[in-house]
Short mmCIF file of C-alpha atoms and ligand atoms in Angstrom, two decimals:
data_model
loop_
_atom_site.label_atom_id
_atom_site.label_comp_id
_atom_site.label_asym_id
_atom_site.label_seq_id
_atom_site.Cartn_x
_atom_site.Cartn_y
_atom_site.Cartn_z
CA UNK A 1143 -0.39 44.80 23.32
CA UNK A 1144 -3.04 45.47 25.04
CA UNK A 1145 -5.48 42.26 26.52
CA UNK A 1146 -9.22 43.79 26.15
CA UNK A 1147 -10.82 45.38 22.98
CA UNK A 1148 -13.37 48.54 23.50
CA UNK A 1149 -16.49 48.18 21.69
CA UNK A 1150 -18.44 51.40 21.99
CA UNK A 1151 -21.93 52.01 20.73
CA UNK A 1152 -24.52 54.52 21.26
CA UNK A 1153 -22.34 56.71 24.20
CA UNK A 1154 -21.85 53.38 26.41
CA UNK A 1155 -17.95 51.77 26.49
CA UNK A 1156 -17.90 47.85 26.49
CA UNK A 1157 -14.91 45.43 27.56
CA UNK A 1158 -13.86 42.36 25.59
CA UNK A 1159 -11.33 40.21 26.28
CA UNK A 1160 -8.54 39.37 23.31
CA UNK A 1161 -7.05 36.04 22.96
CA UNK A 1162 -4.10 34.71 21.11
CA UNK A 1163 -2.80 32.03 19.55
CA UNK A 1164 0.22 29.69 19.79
CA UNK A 1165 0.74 31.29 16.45
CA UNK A 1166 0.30 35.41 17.55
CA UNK A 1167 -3.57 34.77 16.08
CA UNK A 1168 -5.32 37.21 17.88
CA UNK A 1169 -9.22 37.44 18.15
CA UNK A 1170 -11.71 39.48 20.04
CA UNK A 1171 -14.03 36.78 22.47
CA UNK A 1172 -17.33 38.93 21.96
CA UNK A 1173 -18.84 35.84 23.78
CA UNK A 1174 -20.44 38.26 26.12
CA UNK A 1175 -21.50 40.84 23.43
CA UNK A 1176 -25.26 40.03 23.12
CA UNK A 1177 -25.97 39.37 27.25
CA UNK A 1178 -24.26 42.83 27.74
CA UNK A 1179 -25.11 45.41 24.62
CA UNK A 1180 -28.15 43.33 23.70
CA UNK A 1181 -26.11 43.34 19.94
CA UNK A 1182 -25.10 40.87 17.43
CA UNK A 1183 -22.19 40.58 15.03
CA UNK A 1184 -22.58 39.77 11.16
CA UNK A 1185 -20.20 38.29 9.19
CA UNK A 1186 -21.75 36.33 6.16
CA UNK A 1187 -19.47 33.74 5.18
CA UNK A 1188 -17.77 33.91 8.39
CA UNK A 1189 -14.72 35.38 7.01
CA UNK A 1190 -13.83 37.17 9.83
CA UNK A 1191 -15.24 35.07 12.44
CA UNK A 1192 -13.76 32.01 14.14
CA UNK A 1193 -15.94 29.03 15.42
CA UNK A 1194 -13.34 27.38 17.68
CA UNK A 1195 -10.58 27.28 19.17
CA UNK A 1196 -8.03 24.15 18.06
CA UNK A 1197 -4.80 22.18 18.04
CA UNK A 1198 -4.82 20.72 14.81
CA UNK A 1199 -3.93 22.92 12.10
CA UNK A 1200 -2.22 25.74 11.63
CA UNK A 1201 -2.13 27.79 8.26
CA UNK A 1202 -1.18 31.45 7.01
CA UNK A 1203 -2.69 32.64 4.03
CA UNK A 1204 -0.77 35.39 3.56
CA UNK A 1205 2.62 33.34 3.62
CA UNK A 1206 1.24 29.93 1.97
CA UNK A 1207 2.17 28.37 5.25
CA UNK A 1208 0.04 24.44 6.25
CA UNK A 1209 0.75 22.54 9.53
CA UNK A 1210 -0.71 19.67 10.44
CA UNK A 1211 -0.39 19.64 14.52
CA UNK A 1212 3.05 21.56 14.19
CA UNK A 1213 4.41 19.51 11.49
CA UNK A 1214 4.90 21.29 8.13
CA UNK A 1215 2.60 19.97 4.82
CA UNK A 1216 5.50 19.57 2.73
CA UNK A 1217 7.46 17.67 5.40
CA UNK A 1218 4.42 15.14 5.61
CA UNK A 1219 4.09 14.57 2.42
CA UNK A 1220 7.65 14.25 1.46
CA UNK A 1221 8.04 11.68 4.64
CA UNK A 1222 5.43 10.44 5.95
CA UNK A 1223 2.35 7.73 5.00
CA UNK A 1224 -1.06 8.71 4.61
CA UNK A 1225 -1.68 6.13 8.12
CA UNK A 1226 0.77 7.93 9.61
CA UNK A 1227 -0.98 11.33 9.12
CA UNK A 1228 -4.53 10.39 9.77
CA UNK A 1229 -2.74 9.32 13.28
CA UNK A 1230 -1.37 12.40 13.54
CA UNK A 1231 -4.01 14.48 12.94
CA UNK A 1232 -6.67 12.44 15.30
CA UNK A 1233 -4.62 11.50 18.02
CA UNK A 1234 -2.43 14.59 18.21
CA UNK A 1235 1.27 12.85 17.84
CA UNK A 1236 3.04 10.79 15.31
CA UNK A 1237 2.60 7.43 15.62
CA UNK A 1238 5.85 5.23 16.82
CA UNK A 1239 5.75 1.72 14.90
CA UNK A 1240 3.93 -0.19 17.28
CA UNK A 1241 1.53 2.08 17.52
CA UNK A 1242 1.19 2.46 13.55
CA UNK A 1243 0.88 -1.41 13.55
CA UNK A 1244 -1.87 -1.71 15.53
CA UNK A 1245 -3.78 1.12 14.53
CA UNK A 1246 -3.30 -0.46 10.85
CA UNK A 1247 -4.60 -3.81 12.36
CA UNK A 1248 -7.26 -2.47 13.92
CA UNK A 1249 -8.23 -0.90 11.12
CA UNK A 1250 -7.96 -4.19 9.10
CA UNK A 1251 -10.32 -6.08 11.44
CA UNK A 1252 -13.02 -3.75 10.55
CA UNK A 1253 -12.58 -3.41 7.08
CA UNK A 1254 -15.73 -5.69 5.85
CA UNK A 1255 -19.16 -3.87 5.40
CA UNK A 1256 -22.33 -5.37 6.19
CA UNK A 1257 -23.58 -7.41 2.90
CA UNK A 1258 -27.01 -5.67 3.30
CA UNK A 1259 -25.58 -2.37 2.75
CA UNK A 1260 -25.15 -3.65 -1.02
CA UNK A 1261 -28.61 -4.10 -1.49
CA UNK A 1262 -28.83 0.25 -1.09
CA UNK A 1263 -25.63 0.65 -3.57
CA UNK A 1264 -27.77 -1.69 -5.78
CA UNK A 1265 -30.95 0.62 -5.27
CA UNK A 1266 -29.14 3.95 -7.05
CA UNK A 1267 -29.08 4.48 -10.69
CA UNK A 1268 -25.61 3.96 -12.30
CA UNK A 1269 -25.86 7.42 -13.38
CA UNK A 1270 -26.03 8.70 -9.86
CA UNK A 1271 -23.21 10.84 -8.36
CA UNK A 1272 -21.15 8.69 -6.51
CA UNK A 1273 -20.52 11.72 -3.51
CA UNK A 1274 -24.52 11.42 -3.56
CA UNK A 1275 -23.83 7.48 -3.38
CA UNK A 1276 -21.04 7.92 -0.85
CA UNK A 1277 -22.99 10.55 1.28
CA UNK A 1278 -26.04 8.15 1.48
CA UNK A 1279 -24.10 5.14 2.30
CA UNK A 1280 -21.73 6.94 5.23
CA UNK A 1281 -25.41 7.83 6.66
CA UNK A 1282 -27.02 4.00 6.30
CA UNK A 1283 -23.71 2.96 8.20
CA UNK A 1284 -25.28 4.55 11.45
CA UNK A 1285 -27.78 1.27 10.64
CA UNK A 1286 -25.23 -1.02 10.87
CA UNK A 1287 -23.27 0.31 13.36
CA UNK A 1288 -26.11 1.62 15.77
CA UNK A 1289 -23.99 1.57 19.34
CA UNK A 1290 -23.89 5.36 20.34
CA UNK A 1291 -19.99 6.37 21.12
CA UNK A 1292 -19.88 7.16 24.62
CA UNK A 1293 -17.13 10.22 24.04
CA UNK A 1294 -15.91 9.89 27.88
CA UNK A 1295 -14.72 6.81 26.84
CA UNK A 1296 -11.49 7.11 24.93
CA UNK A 1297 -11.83 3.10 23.62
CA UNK A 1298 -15.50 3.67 22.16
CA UNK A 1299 -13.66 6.46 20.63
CA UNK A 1300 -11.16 5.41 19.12
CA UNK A 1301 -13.11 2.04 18.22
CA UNK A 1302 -15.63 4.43 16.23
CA UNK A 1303 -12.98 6.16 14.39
CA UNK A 1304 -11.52 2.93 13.61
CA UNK A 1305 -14.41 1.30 12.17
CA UNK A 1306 -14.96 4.37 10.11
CA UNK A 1307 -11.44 4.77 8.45
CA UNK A 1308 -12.24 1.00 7.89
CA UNK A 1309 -15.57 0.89 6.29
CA UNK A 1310 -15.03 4.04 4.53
CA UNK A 1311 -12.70 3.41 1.90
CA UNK A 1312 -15.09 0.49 1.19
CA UNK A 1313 -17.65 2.72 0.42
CA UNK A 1314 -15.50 4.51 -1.76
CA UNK A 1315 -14.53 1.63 -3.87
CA UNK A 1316 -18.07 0.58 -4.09
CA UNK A 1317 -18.90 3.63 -5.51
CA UNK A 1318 -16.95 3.73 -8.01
CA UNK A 1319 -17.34 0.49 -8.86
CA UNK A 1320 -20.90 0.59 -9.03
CA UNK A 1321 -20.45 3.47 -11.92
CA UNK A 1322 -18.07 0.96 -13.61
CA UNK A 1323 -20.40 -1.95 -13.65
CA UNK A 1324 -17.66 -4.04 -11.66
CA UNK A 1325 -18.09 -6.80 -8.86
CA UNK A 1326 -17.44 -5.63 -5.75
CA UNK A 1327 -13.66 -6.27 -4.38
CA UNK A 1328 -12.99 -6.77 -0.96
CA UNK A 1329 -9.37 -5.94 -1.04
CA UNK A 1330 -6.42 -7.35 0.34
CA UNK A 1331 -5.38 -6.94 4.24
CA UNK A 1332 -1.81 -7.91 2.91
CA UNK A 1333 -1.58 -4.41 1.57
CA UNK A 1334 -0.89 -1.14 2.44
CA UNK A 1335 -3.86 1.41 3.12
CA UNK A 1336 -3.67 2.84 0.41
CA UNK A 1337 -2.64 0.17 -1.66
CA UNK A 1338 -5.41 -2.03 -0.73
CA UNK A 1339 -7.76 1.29 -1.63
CA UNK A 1340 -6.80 1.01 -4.90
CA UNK A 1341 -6.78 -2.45 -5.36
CA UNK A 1342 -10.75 -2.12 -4.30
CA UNK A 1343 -10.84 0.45 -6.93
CA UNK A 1344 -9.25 -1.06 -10.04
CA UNK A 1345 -9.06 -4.83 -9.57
CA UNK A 1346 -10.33 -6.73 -12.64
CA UNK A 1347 -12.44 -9.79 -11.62
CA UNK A 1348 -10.51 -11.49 -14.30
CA UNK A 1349 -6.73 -9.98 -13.97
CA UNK A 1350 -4.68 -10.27 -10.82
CA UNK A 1351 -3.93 -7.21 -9.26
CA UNK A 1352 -0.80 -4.94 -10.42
CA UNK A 1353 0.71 -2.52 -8.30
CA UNK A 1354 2.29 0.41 -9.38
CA UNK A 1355 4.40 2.41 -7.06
CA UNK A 1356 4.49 5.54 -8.73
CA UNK A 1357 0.25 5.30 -8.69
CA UNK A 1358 0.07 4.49 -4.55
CA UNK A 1359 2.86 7.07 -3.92
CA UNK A 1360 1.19 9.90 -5.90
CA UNK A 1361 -2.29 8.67 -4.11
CA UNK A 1362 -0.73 8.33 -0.98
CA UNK A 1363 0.68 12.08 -1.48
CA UNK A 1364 -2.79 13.78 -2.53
CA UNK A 1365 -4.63 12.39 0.46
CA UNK A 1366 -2.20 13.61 2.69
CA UNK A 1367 -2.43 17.24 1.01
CA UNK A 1368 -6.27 16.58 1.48
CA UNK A 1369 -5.82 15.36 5.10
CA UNK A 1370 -7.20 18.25 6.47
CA UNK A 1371 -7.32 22.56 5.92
CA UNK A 1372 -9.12 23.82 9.60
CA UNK A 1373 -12.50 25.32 9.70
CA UNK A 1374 -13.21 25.16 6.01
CA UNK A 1375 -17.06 25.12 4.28
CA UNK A 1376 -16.85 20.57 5.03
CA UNK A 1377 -15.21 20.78 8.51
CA UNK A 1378 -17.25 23.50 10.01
CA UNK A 1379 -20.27 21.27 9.09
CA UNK A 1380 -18.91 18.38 10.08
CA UNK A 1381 -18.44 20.12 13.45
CA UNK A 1382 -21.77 21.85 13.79
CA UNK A 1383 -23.48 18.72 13.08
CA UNK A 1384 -21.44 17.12 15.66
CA UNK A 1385 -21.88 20.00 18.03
CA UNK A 1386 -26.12 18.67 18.07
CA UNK A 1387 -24.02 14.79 19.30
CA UNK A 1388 -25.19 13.45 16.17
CA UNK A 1389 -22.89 11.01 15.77
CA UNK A 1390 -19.65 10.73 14.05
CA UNK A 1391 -20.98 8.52 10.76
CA UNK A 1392 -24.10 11.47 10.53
CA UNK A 1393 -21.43 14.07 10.94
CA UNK A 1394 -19.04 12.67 8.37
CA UNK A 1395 -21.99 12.17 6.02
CA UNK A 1396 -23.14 15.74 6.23
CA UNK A 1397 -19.53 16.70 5.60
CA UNK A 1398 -19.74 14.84 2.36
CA UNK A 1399 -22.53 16.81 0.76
CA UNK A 1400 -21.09 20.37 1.95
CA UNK A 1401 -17.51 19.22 0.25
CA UNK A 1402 -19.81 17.88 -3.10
CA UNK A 1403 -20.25 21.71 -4.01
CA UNK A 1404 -18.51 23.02 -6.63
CA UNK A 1405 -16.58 26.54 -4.84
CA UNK A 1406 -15.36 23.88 -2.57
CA UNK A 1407 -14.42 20.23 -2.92
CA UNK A 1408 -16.29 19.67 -6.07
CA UNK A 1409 -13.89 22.10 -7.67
CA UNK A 1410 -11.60 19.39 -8.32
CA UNK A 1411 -14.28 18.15 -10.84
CA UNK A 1412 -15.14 21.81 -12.39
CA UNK A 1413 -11.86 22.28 -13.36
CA UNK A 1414 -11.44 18.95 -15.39
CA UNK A 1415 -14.49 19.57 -16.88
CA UNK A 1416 -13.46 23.33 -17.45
CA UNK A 1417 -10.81 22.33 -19.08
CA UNK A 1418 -12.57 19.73 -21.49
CA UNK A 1419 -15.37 22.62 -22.49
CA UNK A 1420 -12.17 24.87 -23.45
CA UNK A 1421 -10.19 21.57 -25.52
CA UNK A 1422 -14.05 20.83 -27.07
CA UNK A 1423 -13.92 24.88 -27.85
CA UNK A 1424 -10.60 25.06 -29.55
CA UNK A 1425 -8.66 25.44 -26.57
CA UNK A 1426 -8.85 29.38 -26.90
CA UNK A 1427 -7.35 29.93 -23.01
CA UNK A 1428 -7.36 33.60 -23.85
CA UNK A 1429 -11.15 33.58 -24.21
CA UNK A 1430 -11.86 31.81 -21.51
CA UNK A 1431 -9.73 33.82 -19.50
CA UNK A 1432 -11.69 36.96 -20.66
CA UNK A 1433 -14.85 35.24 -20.14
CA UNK A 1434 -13.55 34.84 -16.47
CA UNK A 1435 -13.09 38.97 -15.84
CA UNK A 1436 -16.56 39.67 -16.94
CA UNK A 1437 -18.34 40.44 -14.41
CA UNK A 1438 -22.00 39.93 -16.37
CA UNK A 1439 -20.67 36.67 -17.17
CA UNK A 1440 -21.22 33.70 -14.45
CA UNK A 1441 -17.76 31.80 -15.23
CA UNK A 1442 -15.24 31.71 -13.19
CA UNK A 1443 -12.29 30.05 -13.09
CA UNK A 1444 -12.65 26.82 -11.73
CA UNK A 1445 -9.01 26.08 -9.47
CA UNK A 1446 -7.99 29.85 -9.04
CA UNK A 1447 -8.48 31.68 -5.90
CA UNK A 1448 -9.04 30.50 -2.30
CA UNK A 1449 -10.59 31.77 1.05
CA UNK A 1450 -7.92 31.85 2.71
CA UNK A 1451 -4.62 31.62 0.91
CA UNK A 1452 -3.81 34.98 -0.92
CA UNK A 1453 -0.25 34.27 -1.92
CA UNK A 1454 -0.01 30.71 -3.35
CA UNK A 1455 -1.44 27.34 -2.21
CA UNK A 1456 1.13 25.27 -0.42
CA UNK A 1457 -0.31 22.23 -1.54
CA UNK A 1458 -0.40 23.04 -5.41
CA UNK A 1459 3.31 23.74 -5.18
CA UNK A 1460 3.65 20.21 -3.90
CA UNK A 1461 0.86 18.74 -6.06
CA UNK A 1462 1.97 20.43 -9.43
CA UNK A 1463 5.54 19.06 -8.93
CA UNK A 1464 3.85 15.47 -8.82
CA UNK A 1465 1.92 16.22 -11.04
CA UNK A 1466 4.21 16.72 -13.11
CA UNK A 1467 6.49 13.38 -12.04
CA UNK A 1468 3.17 11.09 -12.46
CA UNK A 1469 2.80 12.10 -16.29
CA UNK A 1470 6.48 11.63 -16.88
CA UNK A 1471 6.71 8.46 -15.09
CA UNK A 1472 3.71 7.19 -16.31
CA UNK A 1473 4.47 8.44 -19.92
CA UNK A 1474 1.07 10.44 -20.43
CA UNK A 1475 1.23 13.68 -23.03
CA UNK A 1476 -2.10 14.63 -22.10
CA UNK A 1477 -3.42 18.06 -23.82
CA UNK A 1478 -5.35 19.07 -21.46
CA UNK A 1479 -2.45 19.22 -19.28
CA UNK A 1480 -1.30 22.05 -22.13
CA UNK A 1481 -4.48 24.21 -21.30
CA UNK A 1482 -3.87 24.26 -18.09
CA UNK A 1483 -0.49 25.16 -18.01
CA UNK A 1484 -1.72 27.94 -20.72
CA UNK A 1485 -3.86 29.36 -18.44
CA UNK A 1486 -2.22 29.04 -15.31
CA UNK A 1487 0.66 31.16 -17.26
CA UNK A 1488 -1.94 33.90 -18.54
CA UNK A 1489 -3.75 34.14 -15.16
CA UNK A 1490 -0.20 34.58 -13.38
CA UNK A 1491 0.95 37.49 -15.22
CA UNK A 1492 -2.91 39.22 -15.65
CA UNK A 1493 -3.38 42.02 -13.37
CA UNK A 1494 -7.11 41.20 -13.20
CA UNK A 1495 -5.72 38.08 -11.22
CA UNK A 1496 -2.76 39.44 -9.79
CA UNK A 1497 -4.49 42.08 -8.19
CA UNK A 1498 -7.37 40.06 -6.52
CA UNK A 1499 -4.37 37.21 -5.63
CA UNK A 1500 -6.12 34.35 -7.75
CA UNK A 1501 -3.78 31.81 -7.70
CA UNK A 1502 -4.24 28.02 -8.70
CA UNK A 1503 -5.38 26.43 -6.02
CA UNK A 1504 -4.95 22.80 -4.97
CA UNK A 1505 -7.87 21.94 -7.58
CA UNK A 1506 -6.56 22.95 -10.16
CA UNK A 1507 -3.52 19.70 -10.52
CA UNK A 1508 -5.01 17.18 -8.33
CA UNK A 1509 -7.85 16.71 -11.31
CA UNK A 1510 -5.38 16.32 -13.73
CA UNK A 1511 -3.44 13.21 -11.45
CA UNK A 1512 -6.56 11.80 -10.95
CA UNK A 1513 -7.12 11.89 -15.06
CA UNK A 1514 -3.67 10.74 -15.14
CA UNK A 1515 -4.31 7.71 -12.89
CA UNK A 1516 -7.33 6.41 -14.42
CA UNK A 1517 -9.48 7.79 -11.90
CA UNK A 1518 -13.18 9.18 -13.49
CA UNK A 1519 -13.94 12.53 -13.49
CA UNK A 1520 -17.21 12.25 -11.41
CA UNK A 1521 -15.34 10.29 -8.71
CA UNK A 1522 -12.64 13.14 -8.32
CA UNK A 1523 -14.55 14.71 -4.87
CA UNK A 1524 -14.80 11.38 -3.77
CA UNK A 1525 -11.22 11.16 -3.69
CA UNK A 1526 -10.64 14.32 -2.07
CA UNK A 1527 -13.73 13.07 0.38
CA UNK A 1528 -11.22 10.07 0.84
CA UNK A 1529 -8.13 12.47 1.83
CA UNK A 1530 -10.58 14.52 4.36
CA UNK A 1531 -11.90 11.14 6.57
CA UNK A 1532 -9.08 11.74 8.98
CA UNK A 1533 -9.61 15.89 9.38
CA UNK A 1534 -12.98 15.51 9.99
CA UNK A 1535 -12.34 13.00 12.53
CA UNK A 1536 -9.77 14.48 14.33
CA UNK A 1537 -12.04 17.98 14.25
CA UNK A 1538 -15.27 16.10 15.21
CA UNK A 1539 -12.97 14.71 18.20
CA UNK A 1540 -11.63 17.68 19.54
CA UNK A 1541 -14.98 19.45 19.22
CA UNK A 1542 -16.76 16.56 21.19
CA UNK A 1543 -13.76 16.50 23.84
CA UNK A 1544 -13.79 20.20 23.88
CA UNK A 1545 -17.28 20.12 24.84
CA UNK A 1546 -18.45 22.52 23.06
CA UNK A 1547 -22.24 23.74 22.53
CA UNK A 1548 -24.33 23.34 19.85
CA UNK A 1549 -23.33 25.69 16.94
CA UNK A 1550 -26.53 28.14 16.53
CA UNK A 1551 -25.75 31.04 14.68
CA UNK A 1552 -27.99 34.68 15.44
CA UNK A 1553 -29.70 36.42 12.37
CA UNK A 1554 -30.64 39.96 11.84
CA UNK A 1555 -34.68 39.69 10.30
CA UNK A 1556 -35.47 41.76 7.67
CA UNK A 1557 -38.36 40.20 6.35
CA UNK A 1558 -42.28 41.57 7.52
CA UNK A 1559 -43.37 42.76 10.35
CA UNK A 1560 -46.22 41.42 12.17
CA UNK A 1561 -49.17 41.78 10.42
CA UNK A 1562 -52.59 39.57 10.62
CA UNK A 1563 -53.66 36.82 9.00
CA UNK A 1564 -55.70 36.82 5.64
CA UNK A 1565 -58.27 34.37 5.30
CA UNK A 1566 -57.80 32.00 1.93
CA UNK A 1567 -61.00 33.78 0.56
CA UNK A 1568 -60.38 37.18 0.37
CA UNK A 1569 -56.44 36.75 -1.18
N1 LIG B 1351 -12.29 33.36 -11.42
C1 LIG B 1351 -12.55 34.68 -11.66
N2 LIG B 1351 -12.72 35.60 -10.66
C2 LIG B 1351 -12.62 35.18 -9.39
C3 LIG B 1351 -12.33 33.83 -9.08
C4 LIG B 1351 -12.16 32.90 -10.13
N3 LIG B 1351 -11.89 31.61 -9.89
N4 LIG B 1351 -12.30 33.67 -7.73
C5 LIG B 1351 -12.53 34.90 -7.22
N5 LIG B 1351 -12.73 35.81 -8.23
C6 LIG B 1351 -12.93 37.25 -8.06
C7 LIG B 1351 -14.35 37.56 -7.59
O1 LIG B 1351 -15.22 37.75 -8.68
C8 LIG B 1351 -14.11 38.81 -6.79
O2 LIG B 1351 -13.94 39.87 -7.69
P1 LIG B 1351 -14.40 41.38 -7.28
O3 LIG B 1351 -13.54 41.76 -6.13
O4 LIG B 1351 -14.17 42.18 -8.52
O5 LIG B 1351 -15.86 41.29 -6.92
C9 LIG B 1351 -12.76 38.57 -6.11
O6 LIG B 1351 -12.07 37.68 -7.01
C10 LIG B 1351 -12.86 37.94 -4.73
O7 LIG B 1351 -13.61 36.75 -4.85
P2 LIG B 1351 -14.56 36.16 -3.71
O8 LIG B 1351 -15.57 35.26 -4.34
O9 LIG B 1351 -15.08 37.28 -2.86
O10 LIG B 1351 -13.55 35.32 -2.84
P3 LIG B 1351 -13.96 34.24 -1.79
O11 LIG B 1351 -12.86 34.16 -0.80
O12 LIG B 1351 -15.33 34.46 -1.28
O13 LIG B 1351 -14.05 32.88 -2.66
C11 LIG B 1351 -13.44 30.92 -3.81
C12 LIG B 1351 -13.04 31.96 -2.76
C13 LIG B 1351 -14.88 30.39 -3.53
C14 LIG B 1351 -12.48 29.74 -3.74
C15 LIG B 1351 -13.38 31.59 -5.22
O14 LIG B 1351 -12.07 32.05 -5.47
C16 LIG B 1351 -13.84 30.66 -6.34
O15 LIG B 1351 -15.03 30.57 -6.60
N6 LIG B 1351 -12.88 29.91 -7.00
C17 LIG B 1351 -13.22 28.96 -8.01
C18 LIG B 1351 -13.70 27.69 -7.35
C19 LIG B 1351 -12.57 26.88 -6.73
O16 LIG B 1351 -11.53 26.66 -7.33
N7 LIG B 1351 -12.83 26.40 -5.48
C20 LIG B 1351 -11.87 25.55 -4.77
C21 LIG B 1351 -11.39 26.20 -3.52
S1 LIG B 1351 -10.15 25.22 -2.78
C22 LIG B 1351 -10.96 24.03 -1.94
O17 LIG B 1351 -12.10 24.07 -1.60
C23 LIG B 1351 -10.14 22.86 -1.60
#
């Protein structure tokens, strides 16, 4: 194959070199485009444009493949911990058990958050959104935590990243908490990660805490799935907010509000609530599906279809299957569950769907563990926000290591020309 790409335009011939991946990628590096043709590209959407170049994950739409740093998504989630693979995906390697232990100690030592920072949770409504909560709180961190990382320095580093995975979960808790009307709990450091999480979470002030092993392993299983997914809508702007050296806590907060959007993390959330409108409606699946082909009608499917995955979803395979176990185990006969097997069945075999390869996407099951687990609708995102911490970490790493400029995207104008002022008098 050949190593340049020809570009030409208006009778002159322009060189490009090609680059490939460890995976046979290829892409053009038009980095020189502009300084030699005096021309842009435009790709709204970026879908056929990459940002970066990186060694964290690998996936193939076309073949429903997910690696995080080599290692395949259903290997992780069958084997390893949710630790383990936030390790992984920062740091580049698995962790040996030493390693794990301190980087679970660590993360224990920094696991209180400033008692001022409750006086903010106490200034939102109850009815706010906790990924509006969650977002705001990440962001009045930066107050608490004001030392700048110095990102030469691989111990302010990893002492940042530390004190984020530590205070985060926290926040989480807190925020759903807040919506409950509980006390704050400040967890257990005798616990697991992810077991302490949800002890924040659920613990009754007046009830000792129960753990439930099919509940943490399920958890511990959807984070992982939600670990991280390359330069998606969240982890591009996690990395272009980054890219200004705003700091990690400002980047991970902006990363929050792009994921709160419905077509992308907040999908999680749609589709419960999808499915509720169509159990309040009769559960008619058939309408809704028809509703979902008409072009002069908004709906869509909430949980079909993805960017980049145009045979199946890796992770709803996996999810669906635990799905699945988490009901039996936990004895729930849930109808909504029946709706959305309904229309997963009807979307599968309609050509509309077929044909434009919408398949149920990771979305479309983790909302209905979450139901199954007791978690609230409304803190769904904030779950999957939970899952992301360690991709947007390890991206926001590798970007700042990288060195990589500020992310400034060209335009093409096609608004007025220049034309003179008009006074305020004569408009
Ligand atoms: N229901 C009905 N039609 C759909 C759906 C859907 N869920 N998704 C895509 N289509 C149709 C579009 O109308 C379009 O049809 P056309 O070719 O006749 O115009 C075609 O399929 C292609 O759709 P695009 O929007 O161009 O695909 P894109 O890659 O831009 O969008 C997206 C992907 C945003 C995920 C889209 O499929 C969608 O909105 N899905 C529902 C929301 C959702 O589940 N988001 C979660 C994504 S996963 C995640 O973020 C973790």
């Amino acid at each position: 194959m050949s190593d340049k790409a020809i570009l030409e335009f208006q009778g002159k011939k322009y060189e490009f070199p090609v680059i490939k991946g460890t995976e046979d990628e290829v892409a053009i590096d038009i980095k020189t485009l502009r300084g030699t043709a005096n021309i842009i590209t435009i790709d709204p959407g970026y879908k056929n444009t990459g940002s970066c170049e990186s060694a964290i994950t690998f996936l193939d739409g076309e073949k429903g493949v997910l690696r995080y740093r080599g290692y395949s998504i259903e290997e992780l989630a069958e084997k390893a911990d949710f630790l383990e693979v936030a390790y992984l995906l920062i740091f580049g390697e698995l962790p040996d058990k030493a390693k794990l232990k301190k980087f679970h100690n660590d993360i224990k030592a920094e696991s209180h958050v400033d008692e001022e920072m409750k006086k903010i949770l106490d200034g939102f409504p109850k009815s706010a959104h906790p990924m509006g909560v969650l977002s705001s709180l990440t962001s009045a961190l930066i107050a608490f935590n004001p030392s700048t990382v110095d990102v030469s320095s691989e111990n302010d580093m990893y002492h940042a990243i530390v004190r984020l995975l530590a205070k985060f979960p926290v926040l989480v808790a807190w925020a759903l908490r807040k919506k409950k009307g509980l006390p704050l709990d400040y967890g257990d450091d005798t616990l697991g990660y992810v077991e302490n999480i949800h002890k924040m979470m659920f613990k009754r002030p007046n009830q000792a805490y129960k753990t439930n092993k099919v509940v943490i392993d399920a958890l511990d299983q959807l984070l992982i799935l939600h670990a991280d997914h390359e330069q998606n809508c969240s982890t591009s702007t996690v990395r272009i907010v980054g890219s200004s050296h705003a700091g990690l806590f400002a980047s991970i907060s902006a990363g929050i509000s792009a994921l709160w959007g419905p077509l992308h993390g907040g999908a999680n959330q749609a589709v419960l609530e999808m499915l509720e409108a169509i159990e309040a409606d009769g559960g008619d699946t058939k309408k809704y599906m028809a509703k979902a082909k008409d072009k002069s009608d908004p709906f869509r499917l909430m949980g079909f279809g993805h960017r980049v995955y145009k045979n199946f979803d890796p992770r709803a395979k996996i999810i669906k299957k635990a799905a699945d176990e988490v009901l039996a185990d936990l004895g729930i006969d849930d109808p909504i569950l029946a709706i959305a097997k309904g229309l997963e069945k009807e979307a599968l075999e309609d050509e509309y769907f077929v044909k434009r390869k919408l398949y149920p996407n990771v979305d479309f099951y983790s909302g209905i563990i979450y139901r199954a687990l007791g978690i609230p609708t409304e803190m769904f995102t904030v779950m999957f926000a939970l899952g992301r911490l360690p991709g947007w970490i390890a991206q926001w790493r590798e970007m700042r290591l990288r060195g990589e400029p500020i992310g400034r995207p060209r335009q093409i104008y096609i608004g007025e020309k220049a034309r003179p002022f008009v006074e305020l008098d004569i408009r």
